mmCIF file of C-alpha atoms in Angstrom:
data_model
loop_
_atom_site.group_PDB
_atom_site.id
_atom_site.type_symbol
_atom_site.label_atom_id
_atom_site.label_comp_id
_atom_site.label_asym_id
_atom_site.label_seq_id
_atom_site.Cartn_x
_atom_site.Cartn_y
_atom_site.Cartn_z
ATOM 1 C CA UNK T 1 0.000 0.000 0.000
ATOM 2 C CA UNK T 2 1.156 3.851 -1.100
ATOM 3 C CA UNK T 3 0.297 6.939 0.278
ATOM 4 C CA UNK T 4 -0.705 9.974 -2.141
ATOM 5 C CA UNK T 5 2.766 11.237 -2.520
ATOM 6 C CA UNK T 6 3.877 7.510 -3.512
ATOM 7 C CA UNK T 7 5.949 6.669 -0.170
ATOM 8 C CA UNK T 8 4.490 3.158 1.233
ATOM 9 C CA UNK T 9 2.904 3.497 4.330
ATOM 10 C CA UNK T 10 5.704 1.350 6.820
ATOM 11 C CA UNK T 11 8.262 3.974 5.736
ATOM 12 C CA UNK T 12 5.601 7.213 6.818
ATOM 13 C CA UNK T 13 5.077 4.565 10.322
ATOM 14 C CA UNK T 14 9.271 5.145 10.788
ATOM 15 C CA UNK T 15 9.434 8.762 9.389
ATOM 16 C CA UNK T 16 6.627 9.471 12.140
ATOM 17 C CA UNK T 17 8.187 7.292 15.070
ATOM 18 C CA UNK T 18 11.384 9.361 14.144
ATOM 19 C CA UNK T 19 10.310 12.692 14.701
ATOM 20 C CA UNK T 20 8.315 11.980 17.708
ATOM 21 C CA UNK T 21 11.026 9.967 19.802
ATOM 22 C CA UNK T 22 13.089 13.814 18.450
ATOM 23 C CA UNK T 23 10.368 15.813 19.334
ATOM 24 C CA UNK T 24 10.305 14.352 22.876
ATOM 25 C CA UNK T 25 14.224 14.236 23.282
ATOM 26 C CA UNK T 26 14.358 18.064 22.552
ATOM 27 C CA UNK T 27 11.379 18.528 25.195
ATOM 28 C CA UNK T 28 12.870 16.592 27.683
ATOM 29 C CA UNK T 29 16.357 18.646 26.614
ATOM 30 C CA UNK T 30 14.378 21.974 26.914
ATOM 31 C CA UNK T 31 12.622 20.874 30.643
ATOM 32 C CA UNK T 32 16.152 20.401 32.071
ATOM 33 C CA UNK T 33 17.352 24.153 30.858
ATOM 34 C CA UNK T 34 14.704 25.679 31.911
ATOM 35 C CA UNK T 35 15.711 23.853 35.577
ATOM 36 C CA UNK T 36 19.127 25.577 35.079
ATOM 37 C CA UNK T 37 17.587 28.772 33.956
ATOM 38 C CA UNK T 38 15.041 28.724 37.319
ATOM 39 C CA UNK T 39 18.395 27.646 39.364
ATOM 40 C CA UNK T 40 20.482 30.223 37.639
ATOM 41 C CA UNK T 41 17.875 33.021 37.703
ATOM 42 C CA UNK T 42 19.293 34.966 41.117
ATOM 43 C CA UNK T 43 22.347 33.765 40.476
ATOM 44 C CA UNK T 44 25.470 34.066 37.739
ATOM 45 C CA UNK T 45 23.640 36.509 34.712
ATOM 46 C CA UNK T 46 25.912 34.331 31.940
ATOM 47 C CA UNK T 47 25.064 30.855 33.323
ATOM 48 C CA UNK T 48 21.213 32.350 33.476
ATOM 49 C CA UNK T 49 21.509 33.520 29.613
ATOM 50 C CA UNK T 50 22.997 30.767 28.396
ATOM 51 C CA UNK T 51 20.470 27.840 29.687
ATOM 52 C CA UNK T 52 17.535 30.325 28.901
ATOM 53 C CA UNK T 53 18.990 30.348 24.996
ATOM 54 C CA UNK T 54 19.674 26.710 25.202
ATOM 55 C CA UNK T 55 16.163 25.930 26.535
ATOM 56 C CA UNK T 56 15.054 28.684 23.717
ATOM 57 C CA UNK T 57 17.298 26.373 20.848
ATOM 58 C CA UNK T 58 15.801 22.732 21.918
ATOM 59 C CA UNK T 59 11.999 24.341 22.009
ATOM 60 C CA UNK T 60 12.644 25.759 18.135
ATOM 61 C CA UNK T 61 14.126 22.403 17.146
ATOM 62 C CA UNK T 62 11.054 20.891 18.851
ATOM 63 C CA UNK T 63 8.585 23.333 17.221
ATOM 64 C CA UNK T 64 10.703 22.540 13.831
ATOM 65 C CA UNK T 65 10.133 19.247 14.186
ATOM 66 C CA UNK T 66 6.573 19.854 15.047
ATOM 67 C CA UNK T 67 6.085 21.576 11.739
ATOM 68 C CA UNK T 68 7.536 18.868 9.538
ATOM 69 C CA UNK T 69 5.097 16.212 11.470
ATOM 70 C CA UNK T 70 2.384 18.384 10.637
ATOM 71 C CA UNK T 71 3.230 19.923 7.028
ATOM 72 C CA UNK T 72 0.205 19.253 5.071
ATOM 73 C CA UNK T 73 -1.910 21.803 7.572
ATOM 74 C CA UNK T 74 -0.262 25.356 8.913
ATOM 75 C CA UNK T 75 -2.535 25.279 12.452
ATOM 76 C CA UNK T 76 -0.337 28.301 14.101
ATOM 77 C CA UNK T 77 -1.475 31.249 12.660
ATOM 78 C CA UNK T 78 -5.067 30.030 14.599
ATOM 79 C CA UNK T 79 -3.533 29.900 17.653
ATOM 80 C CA UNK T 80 -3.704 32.705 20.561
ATOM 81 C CA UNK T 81 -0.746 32.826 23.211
ATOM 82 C CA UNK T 82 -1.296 32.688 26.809
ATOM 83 C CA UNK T 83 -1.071 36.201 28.172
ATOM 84 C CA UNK T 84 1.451 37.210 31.105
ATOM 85 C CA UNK T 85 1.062 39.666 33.283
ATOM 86 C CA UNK T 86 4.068 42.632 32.230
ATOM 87 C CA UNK T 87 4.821 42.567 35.970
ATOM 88 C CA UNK T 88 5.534 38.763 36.286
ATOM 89 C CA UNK T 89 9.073 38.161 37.008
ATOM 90 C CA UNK T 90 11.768 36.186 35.588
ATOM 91 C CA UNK T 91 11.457 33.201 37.602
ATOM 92 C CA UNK T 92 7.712 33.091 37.197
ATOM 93 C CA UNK T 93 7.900 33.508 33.599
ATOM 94 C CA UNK T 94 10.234 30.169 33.408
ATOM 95 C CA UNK T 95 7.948 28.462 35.256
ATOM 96 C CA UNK T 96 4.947 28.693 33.313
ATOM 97 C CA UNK T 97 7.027 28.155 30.717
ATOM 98 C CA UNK T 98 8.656 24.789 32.337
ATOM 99 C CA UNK T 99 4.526 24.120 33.322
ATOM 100 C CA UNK T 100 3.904 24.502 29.507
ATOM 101 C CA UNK T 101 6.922 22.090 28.207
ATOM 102 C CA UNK T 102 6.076 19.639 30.211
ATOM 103 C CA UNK T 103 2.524 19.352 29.812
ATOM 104 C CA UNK T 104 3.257 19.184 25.718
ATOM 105 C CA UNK T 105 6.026 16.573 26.204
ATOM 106 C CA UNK T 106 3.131 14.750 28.407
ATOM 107 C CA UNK T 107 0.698 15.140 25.479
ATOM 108 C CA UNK T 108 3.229 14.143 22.929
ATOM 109 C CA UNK T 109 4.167 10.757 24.495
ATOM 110 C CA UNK T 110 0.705 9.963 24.857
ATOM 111 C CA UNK T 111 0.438 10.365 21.157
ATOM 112 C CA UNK T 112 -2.082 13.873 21.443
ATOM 113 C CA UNK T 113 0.848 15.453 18.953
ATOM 114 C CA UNK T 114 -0.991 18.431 18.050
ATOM 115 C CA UNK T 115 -1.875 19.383 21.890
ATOM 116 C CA UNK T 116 1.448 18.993 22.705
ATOM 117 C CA UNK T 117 2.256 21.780 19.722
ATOM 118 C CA UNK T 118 0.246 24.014 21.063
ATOM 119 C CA UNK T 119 2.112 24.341 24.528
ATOM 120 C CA UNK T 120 5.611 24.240 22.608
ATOM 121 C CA UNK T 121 4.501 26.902 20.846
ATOM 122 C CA UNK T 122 2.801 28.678 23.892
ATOM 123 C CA UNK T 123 6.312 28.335 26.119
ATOM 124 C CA UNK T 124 7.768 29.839 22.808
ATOM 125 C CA UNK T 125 6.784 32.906 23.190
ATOM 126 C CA UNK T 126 7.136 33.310 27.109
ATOM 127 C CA UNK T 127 11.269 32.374 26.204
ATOM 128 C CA UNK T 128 11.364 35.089 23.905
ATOM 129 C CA UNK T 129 9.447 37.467 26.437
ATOM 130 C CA UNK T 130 12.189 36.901 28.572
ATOM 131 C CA UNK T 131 15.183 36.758 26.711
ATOM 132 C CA UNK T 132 13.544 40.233 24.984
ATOM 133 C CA UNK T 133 13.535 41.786 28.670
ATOM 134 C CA UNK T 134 16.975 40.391 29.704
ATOM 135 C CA UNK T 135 18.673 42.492 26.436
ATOM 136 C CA UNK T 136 16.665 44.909 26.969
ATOM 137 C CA UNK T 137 17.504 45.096 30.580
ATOM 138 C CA UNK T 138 21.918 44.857 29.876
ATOM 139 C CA UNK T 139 21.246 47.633 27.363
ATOM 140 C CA UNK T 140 19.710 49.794 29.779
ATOM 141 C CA UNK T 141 22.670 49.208 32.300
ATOM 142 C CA UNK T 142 25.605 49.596 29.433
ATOM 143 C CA UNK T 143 23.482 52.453 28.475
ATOM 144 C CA UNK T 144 23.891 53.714 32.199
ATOM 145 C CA UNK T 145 27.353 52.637 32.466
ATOM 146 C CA UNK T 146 28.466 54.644 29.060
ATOM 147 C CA UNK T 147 26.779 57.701 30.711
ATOM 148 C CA UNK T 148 28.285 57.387 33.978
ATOM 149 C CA UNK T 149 31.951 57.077 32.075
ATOM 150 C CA UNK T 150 31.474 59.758 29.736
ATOM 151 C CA UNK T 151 30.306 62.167 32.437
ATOM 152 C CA UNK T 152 33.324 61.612 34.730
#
């Protein structure tokens, strides 16, 4: 038996397996940065950046991933974000967004692929909330620090 674009149907069955046992490895990846990030978030501002942009980098491969899985139908544009409240810190923020990760890697490995897209794609845009705020927070302070120097 063939599918419509001519590929038999066992080698779709491994193509599939494939990208979910990846999407769930890069979930599971993602969970444990954002455990860094939460542990890191008081602490050292590089060792803080770097496992919120790692966490950031296995949630795109995920959501990558989710996209070739799902290529014959382009759901996102439907989809509304959770809202945050502006005032929610850091640490909250990566929470919700470690809440969101693994509820979708939950969903994925019980095989509901297309719920568990919809919270990747949720704690998507809470990562780039934050690492939005953290640049825009070092800019302020070299900003501050320039001024300081130039004015002495």
């Amino acid at each position: 038996l063939r599918c419509k674009d001519g590929r038999s149907r066992s080698s779709v069955n491994v193509e599939e397996s494939a990208y979910s046992e990846k999407i769930t490895r890069a979930l599971t990846s993602c969970q444990a940065y954002l455990e860094k990030s939460i542990a890191a978030v008081e602490g050292v501002s590089e060792e803080y950046d770097i496992s919120v942009w790692h966490a950031a980098a296995e949630l795109e491969y995920a959501l990558f991933l989710f996209s070739l899985k799902n290529a014959n139908s382009d759901v996102t544009p439907k989809w509304k974000t959770e809202s945050t409240d502006r005032s929610d810190s850091p640490a909250k923020l990566l929470q919700k967004a470690q809440v969101l990760v693994a509820k979708s890697r939950t969903s994925g490995i019980s095989g509901k692929w297309l719920e568990a897209y919809k919270g990747a794609f949720a704690a998507r845009h809470i990562l780039l909330r934050i690492q939005r705020e953290s640049a825009r927070k070092k800019r302020d302070l070299l900003k501050r620090s320039n001024s300081y120097s130039s004015s002495s």
